[in-house]
Amino acid sequence: MFGNLFEEEESEGFSSASPKERAAKGTDEPPPPRGRSHLCGIKNQGGTCYLNSLLQTLLFTPEFREELFRLGPQELGCLEDKDKPEAKVRVIPLQLQRLFTRLLLVDQQCASTTDLTDSFGWNSSQGTNQQDVQELNRILFSALEHSLVGTSGSTFIHRLYHGTIVNSIVCKECGNISQRQEDFLDLTVCVCGVSSLEEALWNMFVEEEMFEGTNLYCCARCDRLVTAAKSAKLKKLPPFMTMSLLRFSFDFSKLERYKETGRYSFPLTINLRPFCEQTDGDDTDFTYDLFSVIIHKGGCYGGHYHVYIKDIDELGRWEPPDEDCKPKTQIKIKEVKEVCEPKLQEDDPLSVLTTIISQESPKSVLIDQLGQKLMDKIGSSWSKKFRRQYGPIGKFLHSHSDVFMLVSNGTRVALKANPPSPATECPAPADKATEPTAAGSATSDREQEIKPEGSHWFDLNDSTVTSIRESDIEKQFQGKESAYMLFYRKTQLFRPSKALNNPLYKVPSQLIQMAQDENIQLQQKREQFEASNNTVELQLHLAPFYRLDNGALQPISTEPSGITALSFDRRKTVGDLRLTIYQMQELWEGDMALTVAKSLPAGLHLYNTLTADDVSLYSVGIHTNSDLFVWNGREVCGATVQTGAEWEPVLLTVVRPFLGEDFEQEAQNGIECKQSKCENGGPGLKREARGFAGGATLVEVREALGEPKESLLCQRQRGGKGGEQGAGEGGGASGWRVFPPDDMHRTLKDLSLKDGDALLVLEPESLDSR
């Protein structure tokens, strides 16, 4: 009937990392440690949030947890023997013990339920097809009871959770009472048409159903149809009461499912005496405290479960939710603003101007913008509103020098430190002195809240655990996200002081040892993963193997002997790296500087030098495949090296006209020569790739090329006639733009020249030939 009612929406809970993310992190990435709450979540296998919520509830039920841990290997067997035919191994309780131990003691953010669901015989598809958590509660208890048959724990589920209802029918003719008893594991209570749990229980166990009119009861004693009254009472109360709320219904007129989202309240403490057959005894015999609320978020065709749980044994570290302090701060700020900021009186220019200036973040306004801000504030200009009575705005400001002052060389107007307000006086100094006390009080309140006494509530949402307030439970009375199962515990149940803040309490020694071994393994894996994840591969370029040429560093030899590969932990400091390189280069003498380098088309270029020895490589931005240049920090082969982005070299194509008879000689020198394609013949062009420092001026470029001062440098016009390669070659100047004299003193970087750009050099003789 309910189909995929409990299938989990993709937006909640489980989400798997992409293959790229897994590859980046490594397949052996260990789980992270527990969060600030010190509590452990449970992984969502894909639609198993209903199972996670129930398991967390059972874990935080102290009596259930201790009954489970009381069963030892003598009764349950060992998982190592489960494949032996002669061995009797009770897999379900053993896996549940292990899961609870991991949730209590293993330092990981979340645990896996895969081993437990495998013990149920669930395959992968059954694990991801979400069921009803109310149904699962019965299935899990039934499977556990069946698995414990023949052990000392065979009855503990019955003792903790099973109760008895007695149904009675009283004949109104003879008074004969017909009774029938039935056991219950949980009470299924109606939501439709009622507003609270108490009202639903009243309808179930106090109100009588009458058999009358055409609907009569056949009395065995009277042997005829008679008027009768039917009622039900709670005969035996278990230590734990589970209430299953009927949130989902079926509309037979519309033939569709719907969820009851109306308000349905339930108490934190409930007295069940009015609903019981026997009402003698103390109130503690009938009183229960709420300790778990399983919540369903969503609609009829999909949703997500999470659970609010009361930490009875105070196993977690409760902190006040972050938003608790925000409203107090906001209220405080609002109160201060209401007191200190002048109240706006639109007919009073002093009130308007002081309000405008006080609301600006720098507490001052540009004088030429004051008129516009006034218009924005009151919808009218100064000239129209105030000029006739008060004169120009500048004159008004000067006439109220006790309120306003000019700052920033007379360009801005600000309020003096304590200007008199025409509408509201600011608090006196004595009042202001009370503000730190109030702030201190708020801080004190927060410090007291961080160290709470007694049990507190947490929201366990799959792998995420967060602190909540008890008042947050009221938010689950209604709406699409609302309570679905309620778990109550008898108030009279006592917890020993040894159990408080003690996750080891009653955990068997062999399971404690298992948790300790897993913690050691996890720590080792984390250390190995961190070391592997922080190891970077560096390329060390040694200065003796380089020379400065054409604005960049070039290797002296084609042999790769000047490059050394080094694997290093980026968490270590620059000083550690320098010491390691010193040890590698036994013959190194003098200072050693490590400078970040980068291979560019023009050659190797140096950027920033790592100077702070106590800073980690990670902090200075060193990553894998980084290039580092090892030198003395001043020169390479006697040549001074300019570093930094402003000196980044540019590889330009230098173009010169050439005569046809020079073709063979130029080709032998490795210079590209190209015959003209113009119909009228004429000179061709020769091209040569040359690197220049980005901080060099065109004058310096011309000098580096060995050209006389009379030579002209030209740039290809972008998007012009000569925009395509080879265009404009006919006369050597078509499609080119001559750099004006002012540009000759600008740097290549300032001129935005980039790698591959062409630079035409026109020598005096080539100009004469034209």
Tab-separated table of C-alpha atoms in Angstrom, residues 140-546:
chain	number	residue	atom	x	y	z
A	140	LEU	CA	14.919	-6.126	14.530
A	141	PHE	CA	13.563	-7.140	17.929
A	142	SER	CA	12.074	-10.310	16.484
A	143	ALA	CA	15.375	-11.252	14.819
A	144	LEU	CA	17.295	-10.509	18.009
A	145	GLU	CA	14.914	-12.525	20.174
A	146	HIS	CA	15.092	-15.452	17.779
A	147	SER	CA	18.880	-15.307	17.765
A	148	LEU	CA	19.046	-15.297	21.572
A	149	VAL	CA	16.843	-18.344	22.156
A	150	GLY	CA	18.594	-20.667	24.574
A	151	THR	CA	20.722	-17.945	26.158
A	152	SER	CA	20.339	-15.972	29.369
A	153	GLY	CA	19.343	-12.993	27.241
A	154	SER	CA	16.418	-14.701	25.531
A	155	THR	CA	13.862	-12.666	27.506
A	156	PHE	CA	15.499	-9.260	27.844
A	157	ILE	CA	13.644	-7.749	24.859
A	158	HIS	CA	10.386	-8.966	26.391
A	159	ARG	CA	11.301	-7.607	29.826
A	160	LEU	CA	12.284	-4.178	28.528
A	161	TYR	CA	9.705	-3.497	25.835
A	162	HIS	CA	6.719	-5.833	25.967
A	163	GLY	CA	3.563	-4.653	27.669
A	164	THR	CA	0.023	-5.943	27.935
A	165	ILE	CA	-3.310	-4.437	26.960
A	166	VAL	CA	-6.570	-5.848	28.282
A	167	ASN	CA	-9.645	-5.392	26.070
A	168	SER	CA	-12.948	-5.591	27.909
A	169	ILE	CA	-16.582	-5.762	26.794
A	170	VAL	CA	-19.202	-5.187	29.528
A	171	CYS	CA	-22.767	-6.316	28.936
A	172	LYS	CA	-25.187	-3.575	30.002
A	173	GLU	CA	-27.939	-6.150	30.624
A	174	CYS	CA	-26.265	-8.659	32.969
A	175	GLY	CA	-22.956	-7.021	33.751
A	176	ASN	CA	-20.917	-9.890	32.330
A	177	ILE	CA	-17.353	-8.901	31.435
A	178	SER	CA	-15.530	-10.510	28.540
A	179	GLN	CA	-11.789	-9.851	28.501
A	180	ARG	CA	-8.946	-10.584	26.125
A	181	GLN	CA	-5.291	-9.739	26.653
A	182	GLU	CA	-2.768	-8.871	23.977
A	183	ASP	CA	0.936	-8.093	24.102
A	184	PHE	CA	2.393	-5.022	22.496
A	185	LEU	CA	5.906	-4.003	21.571
A	186	ASP	CA	4.868	-0.458	20.703
A	187	LEU	CA	1.630	1.483	20.861
A	188	THR	CA	0.323	2.673	17.502
A	189	VAL	CA	-1.478	5.945	18.199
A	190	CYS	CA	-3.680	7.985	15.920
A	191	VAL	CA	-2.640	11.406	14.634
A	192	CYS	CA	-5.580	12.245	12.397
A	193	GLY	CA	-8.274	14.192	14.204
A	194	VAL	CA	-6.384	14.628	17.488
A	195	SER	CA	-4.011	17.330	18.657
A	196	SER	CA	-1.801	15.563	21.192
A	197	LEU	CA	-0.487	12.240	22.397
A	198	GLU	CA	-2.494	12.509	25.623
A	199	GLU	CA	-5.708	13.025	23.665
A	200	ALA	CA	-4.954	9.991	21.486
A	201	LEU	CA	-4.247	7.838	24.564
A	202	TRP	CA	-7.442	9.113	26.201
A	203	ASN	CA	-9.438	8.051	23.147
A	204	MET	CA	-7.759	4.622	23.223
A	205	PHE	CA	-7.869	3.783	26.930
A	206	VAL	CA	-10.510	5.969	28.612
A	207	GLU	CA	-13.289	6.481	26.088
A	208	GLU	CA	-15.684	3.559	25.631
A	209	GLU	CA	-17.073	2.307	22.372
A	210	MET	CA	-20.811	1.550	22.664
A	211	PHE	CA	-22.590	-1.342	20.969
A	212	GLU	CA	-26.125	-0.074	20.550
A	213	GLY	CA	-28.891	0.499	18.038
A	214	THR	CA	-28.258	-1.666	15.015
A	215	ASN	CA	-24.749	-2.504	16.234
A	216	LEU	CA	-25.378	-4.772	19.236
A	217	TYR	CA	-23.149	-7.246	21.055
A	218	CYS	CA	-23.913	-10.951	21.448
A	219	CYS	CA	-23.569	-11.692	25.186
A	220	ALA	CA	-22.572	-15.285	25.977
A	221	ARG	CA	-24.444	-15.209	29.301
A	222	CYS	CA	-27.598	-13.551	27.975
A	223	ASP	CA	-27.366	-15.556	24.761
A	224	ARG	CA	-28.737	-12.651	22.745
A	225	LEU	CA	-27.833	-9.324	21.224
A	226	VAL	CA	-27.506	-6.679	23.904
A	227	THR	CA	-26.192	-3.196	24.507
A	228	ALA	CA	-22.563	-3.298	25.620
A	229	ALA	CA	-19.496	-1.088	26.183
A	230	LYS	CA	-16.049	-1.898	24.835
A	231	SER	CA	-12.877	-0.444	26.379
A	232	ALA	CA	-9.162	-1.078	26.624
A	233	LYS	CA	-6.670	-0.524	29.441
A	234	LEU	CA	-2.965	-0.871	29.918
A	235	LYS	CA	-2.506	-3.907	32.146
A	236	LYS	CA	1.295	-4.213	32.271
A	237	LEU	CA	3.647	-1.314	31.698
A	238	PRO	CA	7.126	-2.136	30.396
A	239	PRO	CA	10.214	-0.132	31.426
A	240	PHE	CA	10.223	1.432	27.959
A	241	MET	CA	7.167	2.665	26.079
A	242	THR	CA	7.408	3.110	22.333
A	243	MET	CA	4.782	5.244	20.614
A	244	SER	CA	4.397	4.865	16.849
A	245	LEU	CA	2.550	7.822	15.344
A	246	LEU	CA	0.246	7.135	12.401
A	247	ARG	CA	1.464	10.052	10.295
A	248	PHE	CA	0.595	8.443	6.963
A	249	SER	CA	-2.936	7.802	5.788
A	250	PHE	CA	-4.833	6.991	2.619
A	251	ASP	CA	-7.558	9.176	1.179
A	252	PHE	CA	-10.065	6.767	-0.330
A	253	SER	CA	-12.016	9.543	-2.025
A	254	LYS	CA	-8.943	10.864	-3.836
A	255	LEU	CA	-7.241	7.455	-3.922
A	256	GLU	CA	-3.938	8.929	-2.829
A	257	ARG	CA	-1.622	8.860	0.117
A	258	TYR	CA	-1.035	11.843	2.346
A	259	LYS	CA	0.948	12.771	5.433
A	260	GLU	CA	-0.617	14.265	8.539
A	261	THR	CA	1.334	17.476	9.054
A	262	GLY	CA	-0.947	19.205	11.566
A	263	ARG	CA	0.149	20.073	15.082
A	264	TYR	CA	0.487	17.029	17.316
A	265	SER	CA	2.112	17.716	20.676
A	266	PHE	CA	3.641	15.220	23.072
A	267	PRO	CA	5.021	15.791	26.567
A	268	LEU	CA	8.566	15.409	27.841
A	269	THR	CA	7.144	13.569	30.854
A	270	ILE	CA	3.917	11.594	30.806
A	271	ASN	CA	1.879	9.909	33.547
A	272	LEU	CA	0.061	6.837	32.263
A	273	ARG	CA	-2.008	6.203	35.423
A	274	PRO	CA	-5.333	7.327	33.818
A	275	PHE	CA	-4.873	4.732	31.069
A	276	CYS	CA	-4.062	1.730	33.272
A	277	GLU	CA	-6.251	-1.045	34.634
A	278	GLN	CA	-4.559	-0.933	38.032
A	279	THR	CA	-4.119	2.589	39.326
A	280	ASP	CA	-2.728	1.835	42.793
A	281	GLY	CA	0.884	2.721	43.521
A	282	ASP	CA	3.209	5.692	43.414
A	283	ASP	CA	3.310	8.112	40.516
A	284	THR	CA	6.816	6.874	39.701
A	285	ASP	CA	5.283	3.532	38.714
A	286	PHE	CA	3.351	5.280	35.937
A	287	THR	CA	5.650	8.161	34.952
A	288	TYR	CA	7.858	8.104	31.867
A	289	ASP	CA	10.440	10.532	30.470
A	290	LEU	CA	10.898	11.114	26.750
A	291	PHE	CA	14.444	10.249	25.639
A	292	SER	CA	14.263	9.689	21.872
A	293	VAL	CA	12.270	11.154	18.975
A	294	ILE	CA	12.694	9.630	15.522
A	295	ILE	CA	11.778	12.279	12.955
A	296	HIS	CA	10.592	11.869	9.375
A	297	LYS	CA	11.275	14.686	6.952
A	298	GLY	CA	9.511	14.659	3.605
A	299	GLY	CA	6.257	13.467	2.158
A	300	CYS	CA	4.534	10.246	1.217
A	301	TYR	CA	6.819	9.354	-1.643
A	302	GLY	CA	10.211	10.064	-0.182
A	303	GLY	CA	11.959	11.443	2.825
A	304	HIS	CA	14.692	11.146	5.388
A	305	TYR	CA	14.960	10.041	9.018
A	306	HIS	CA	17.051	11.457	11.825
A	307	VAL	CA	16.686	11.257	15.586
A	308	TYR	CA	16.738	13.531	18.620
A	309	ILE	CA	18.250	11.633	21.576
A	310	LYS	CA	18.641	12.476	25.250
A	311	ASP	CA	22.142	11.556	26.399
A	312	ILE	CA	21.136	9.885	29.660
A	313	ASP	CA	24.653	8.757	30.626
A	314	GLU	CA	26.234	12.039	29.472
A	315	LEU	CA	28.558	10.265	27.048
A	316	GLY	CA	28.780	13.204	24.677
A	317	ARG	CA	30.080	16.742	24.983
A	318	TRP	CA	27.150	19.097	24.750
A	319	GLU	CA	27.662	22.665	23.590
A	320	PRO	CA	25.010	25.337	23.174
A	321	PRO	CA	24.038	25.656	19.512
A	322	ASP	CA	25.824	28.515	17.750
A	323	GLU	CA	22.618	30.404	17.086
A	324	ASP	CA	21.870	30.653	20.809
A	325	CYS	CA	24.207	33.601	21.284
A	326	LYS	CA	23.402	35.371	18.014
A	327	PRO	CA	19.928	36.643	18.947
A	328	LYS	CA	21.249	38.011	22.249
A	329	THR	CA	24.003	39.902	20.443
A	330	GLN	CA	21.619	41.162	17.798
A	331	ILE	CA	19.141	42.318	20.450
A	332	LYS	CA	21.953	44.068	22.323
A	333	ILE	CA	23.126	45.863	19.180
A	334	LYS	CA	19.568	46.815	18.320
A	335	GLU	CA	18.996	48.245	21.802
A	336	VAL	CA	22.210	50.281	21.620
A	337	LYS	CA	21.289	51.618	18.192
A	338	GLU	CA	17.806	52.554	19.376
A	339	VAL	CA	19.284	54.462	22.310
A	340	CYS	CA	22.309	56.071	20.654
A	341	GLU	CA	21.114	56.844	17.143
A	342	PRO	CA	19.148	60.071	16.863
A	343	LYS	CA	15.528	59.780	15.999
A	344	LEU	CA	14.812	61.237	12.578
A	345	GLN	CA	12.673	64.379	12.477
A	346	GLU	CA	12.276	65.263	8.812
A	347	ASP	CA	11.395	68.915	9.481
A	348	ASP	CA	14.543	69.509	11.537
A	349	PRO	CA	17.698	69.768	9.340
A	350	LEU	CA	19.955	69.140	12.353
A	351	SER	CA	18.134	65.883	13.071
A	352	VAL	CA	18.239	64.810	9.407
A	353	LEU	CA	21.960	65.519	8.906
A	354	THR	CA	23.089	63.957	12.192
A	355	THR	CA	21.038	60.838	11.400
A	356	ILE	CA	22.541	60.549	7.910
A	357	ILE	CA	26.126	60.919	9.128
A	358	SER	CA	25.702	58.615	12.141
A	359	GLN	CA	24.378	55.808	9.925
A	360	GLU	CA	27.364	55.873	7.581
A	361	SER	CA	29.919	53.134	8.345
A	362	PRO	CA	32.922	55.555	8.506
A	363	LYS	CA	30.772	58.049	10.449
A	364	SER	CA	31.505	60.716	7.852
A	365	VAL	CA	30.108	61.762	4.457
A	366	LEU	CA	31.690	63.443	1.444
A	367	ILE	CA	30.380	67.009	1.350
A	368	ASP	CA	29.522	66.779	-2.351
A	369	GLN	CA	27.425	63.647	-1.632
A	370	LEU	CA	25.604	65.001	1.411
A	371	GLY	CA	22.850	66.650	-0.649
A	372	GLN	CA	22.115	63.409	-2.558
A	373	LYS	CA	22.019	61.375	0.672
A	374	LEU	CA	19.609	63.883	2.171
A	375	MET	CA	17.323	63.519	-0.861
A	376	ASP	CA	17.508	59.725	-0.565
A	377	LYS	CA	16.612	59.985	3.123
A	378	ILE	CA	13.659	62.386	3.090
A	379	GLY	CA	12.733	62.507	-0.602
A	380	SER	CA	13.415	66.238	-0.978
A	381	SER	CA	16.472	68.393	-1.732
A	382	TRP	CA	18.084	70.856	0.684
A	383	SER	CA	17.227	73.786	-1.583
A	384	LYS	CA	13.565	72.896	-1.672
A	385	LYS	CA	13.186	71.882	1.961
A	386	PHE	CA	15.526	74.010	4.078
A	387	ARG	CA	17.411	76.664	2.032
A	388	ARG	CA	14.859	79.477	2.381
A	389	GLN	CA	14.900	79.205	6.179
A	390	TYR	CA	18.450	78.011	6.934
A	391	GLY	CA	20.515	79.146	3.937
A	392	PRO	CA	23.013	77.020	1.980
A	393	ILE	CA	23.916	73.658	3.456
A	394	GLY	CA	27.584	74.672	3.841
A	395	LYS	CA	26.613	77.712	5.860
A	396	PHE	CA	24.356	75.565	8.051
A	397	LEU	CA	27.228	73.146	8.801
A	398	HIS	CA	29.566	75.992	9.788
A	399	SER	CA	26.904	77.577	11.982
A	400	HIS	CA	26.640	74.287	13.945
A	401	SER	CA	30.325	73.754	14.571
A	402	ASP	CA	29.460	72.314	17.977
A	403	VAL	CA	27.867	69.342	16.129
A	404	PHE	CA	29.731	69.012	12.832
A	405	MET	CA	33.388	69.115	11.884
A	406	LEU	CA	35.209	68.958	8.571
A	407	VAL	CA	37.796	66.223	8.084
A	408	SER	CA	40.010	64.872	5.264
A	409	ASN	CA	41.194	68.350	4.286
A	410	GLY	CA	37.659	69.701	4.274
A	411	THR	CA	36.249	67.094	1.852
A	412	ARG	CA	34.154	65.200	4.411
A	413	VAL	CA	31.846	66.140	7.268
A	414	ALA	CA	31.647	64.141	10.493
A	415	LEU	CA	29.988	64.420	13.875
A	416	LYS	CA	31.969	65.618	16.837
A	417	ALA	CA	32.658	63.076	19.604
A	418	ASN	CA	29.613	63.951	21.756
A	419	PRO	CA	27.243	66.079	19.683
A	420	PRO	CA	24.017	67.183	21.340
A	421	SER	CA	21.070	65.443	19.702
A	422	PRO	CA	17.929	67.413	19.011
A	423	ALA	CA	15.769	64.343	19.423
A	424	THR	CA	17.448	61.848	21.734
A	425	GLU	CA	20.299	62.119	24.168
A	426	CYS	CA	22.818	59.280	24.154
A	427	PRO	CA	23.249	57.392	27.446
A	428	ALA	CA	25.337	59.096	30.058
A	429	PRO	CA	28.845	57.776	30.690
A	430	ALA	CA	27.532	55.864	33.679
A	431	ASP	CA	25.069	54.075	31.398
A	432	LYS	CA	27.767	53.286	28.871
A	433	ALA	CA	29.879	51.828	31.609
A	434	THR	CA	27.222	49.226	32.183
A	435	GLU	CA	27.577	47.859	28.638
A	436	PRO	CA	30.766	45.866	29.303
A	437	THR	CA	29.035	44.419	32.361
A	438	ALA	CA	26.152	43.296	30.202
A	439	ALA	CA	28.522	41.810	27.639
A	440	GLY	CA	30.454	40.157	30.422
A	441	SER	CA	27.219	38.732	31.755
A	442	ALA	CA	26.432	37.253	28.345
A	443	THR	CA	29.894	35.725	28.214
A	444	SER	CA	29.430	34.363	31.695
A	445	ASP	CA	26.087	32.830	30.699
A	446	ARG	CA	27.704	31.120	27.718
A	447	GLU	CA	30.555	29.782	29.862
A	448	GLN	CA	27.996	28.319	32.244
A	449	GLU	CA	26.101	26.742	29.344
A	450	ILE	CA	29.241	25.110	27.969
A	451	LYS	CA	29.560	23.227	31.257
A	452	PRO	CA	25.992	21.944	31.715
A	453	GLU	CA	24.840	19.597	34.413
A	454	GLY	CA	22.556	16.679	33.645
A	455	SER	CA	21.494	15.050	30.425
A	456	HIS	CA	21.211	16.973	27.198
A	457	TRP	CA	19.875	16.357	23.711
A	458	PHE	CA	21.653	15.680	20.438
A	459	ASP	CA	20.490	15.443	16.836
A	460	LEU	CA	21.979	12.315	15.270
A	461	ASN	CA	21.572	12.612	11.524
A	462	ASP	CA	23.462	9.699	9.940
A	463	SER	CA	27.155	10.640	10.193
A	464	THR	CA	26.458	14.094	11.666
A	465	VAL	CA	25.946	14.733	15.386
A	466	THR	CA	24.978	18.182	16.672
A	467	SER	CA	23.864	19.605	20.006
A	468	ILE	CA	20.274	20.789	20.326
A	469	ARG	CA	18.144	22.279	23.041
A	470	GLU	CA	15.237	20.509	24.659
A	471	SER	CA	12.976	23.258	23.353
A	472	ASP	CA	13.855	22.241	19.783
A	473	ILE	CA	11.643	19.181	20.219
A	474	GLU	CA	8.580	21.396	19.930
A	475	LYS	CA	9.594	22.154	16.337
A	476	GLN	CA	8.786	18.523	15.505
A	477	PHE	CA	5.136	18.753	16.573
A	478	GLN	CA	3.994	19.602	13.051
A	479	GLY	CA	5.017	20.111	9.446
A	480	LYS	CA	6.677	18.001	6.778
A	481	GLU	CA	9.525	17.403	9.216
A	482	SER	CA	7.844	16.004	12.298
A	483	ALA	CA	8.001	13.304	14.963
A	484	TYR	CA	7.291	9.746	13.809
A	485	MET	CA	8.280	7.531	16.766
A	486	LEU	CA	8.531	8.437	20.458
A	487	PHE	CA	10.534	6.502	23.029
A	488	TYR	CA	9.762	6.920	26.739
A	489	ARG	CA	11.747	5.543	29.695
A	490	LYS	CA	10.408	4.956	33.202
A	491	THR	CA	11.427	7.779	35.498
A	492	GLN	CA	12.202	5.389	38.340
A	493	LEU	CA	15.008	3.667	36.395
A	494	PHE	CA	18.260	4.494	38.159
A	495	ARG	CA	21.695	5.051	36.631
A	496	PRO	CA	24.787	4.439	38.776
A	497	SER	CA	27.324	7.249	39.055
A	498	LYS	CA	29.982	4.977	37.528
A	499	ALA	CA	28.050	4.986	34.254
A	500	LEU	CA	28.116	8.786	33.839
A	501	ASN	CA	30.697	10.091	31.349
A	502	ASN	CA	32.025	6.539	31.072
A	503	PRO	CA	31.630	4.895	27.648
A	504	LEU	CA	33.607	1.865	28.958
A	505	TYR	CA	30.926	1.033	31.498
A	506	LYS	CA	29.835	-2.634	31.239
A	507	VAL	CA	31.633	-3.109	27.894
A	508	PRO	CA	33.273	-6.587	27.868
A	509	SER	CA	37.075	-6.639	28.007
A	510	GLN	CA	37.470	-8.422	24.655
A	511	LEU	CA	35.429	-5.710	22.946
A	512	ILE	CA	37.437	-2.966	24.666
A	513	GLN	CA	40.592	-4.629	23.339
A	514	MET	CA	39.060	-4.757	19.857
A	515	ALA	CA	38.321	-1.013	20.026
A	516	GLN	CA	41.837	-0.226	21.264
A	517	ASP	CA	43.386	-2.241	18.424
A	518	GLU	CA	41.191	-0.463	15.873
A	519	ASN	CA	42.128	2.921	17.324
A	520	ILE	CA	45.821	2.080	16.985
A	521	GLN	CA	45.292	0.965	13.392
A	522	LEU	CA	43.278	4.104	12.617
A	523	GLN	CA	45.975	6.330	14.073
A	524	GLN	CA	48.649	4.585	12.031
A	525	LYS	CA	46.559	4.874	8.864
A	526	ARG	CA	45.936	8.568	9.512
A	527	GLU	CA	49.625	9.224	10.022
A	528	GLN	CA	50.512	7.282	6.868
A	529	PHE	CA	47.808	9.021	4.885
A	530	GLU	CA	48.817	12.448	6.139
A	531	ALA	CA	52.451	11.744	5.318
A	532	SER	CA	51.530	10.493	1.848
A	533	ASN	CA	49.051	13.282	1.263
A	534	ASN	CA	51.583	15.932	2.304
A	535	THR	CA	54.538	14.566	0.359
A	536	VAL	CA	55.359	16.833	-2.570
A	537	GLU	CA	57.666	16.133	-5.477
A	538	LEU	CA	60.097	19.012	-5.949
A	539	GLN	CA	62.396	19.800	-8.876
A	540	LEU	CA	65.619	21.397	-7.638
A	541	HIS	CA	67.496	23.474	-10.229
A	542	LEU	CA	71.152	24.003	-9.195
A	543	ALA	CA	72.716	27.354	-10.106
A	544	PRO	CA	76.127	26.019	-11.278
A	545	PHE	CA	74.384	24.325	-14.183
A	546	TYR	CA	72.653	27.503	-15.480
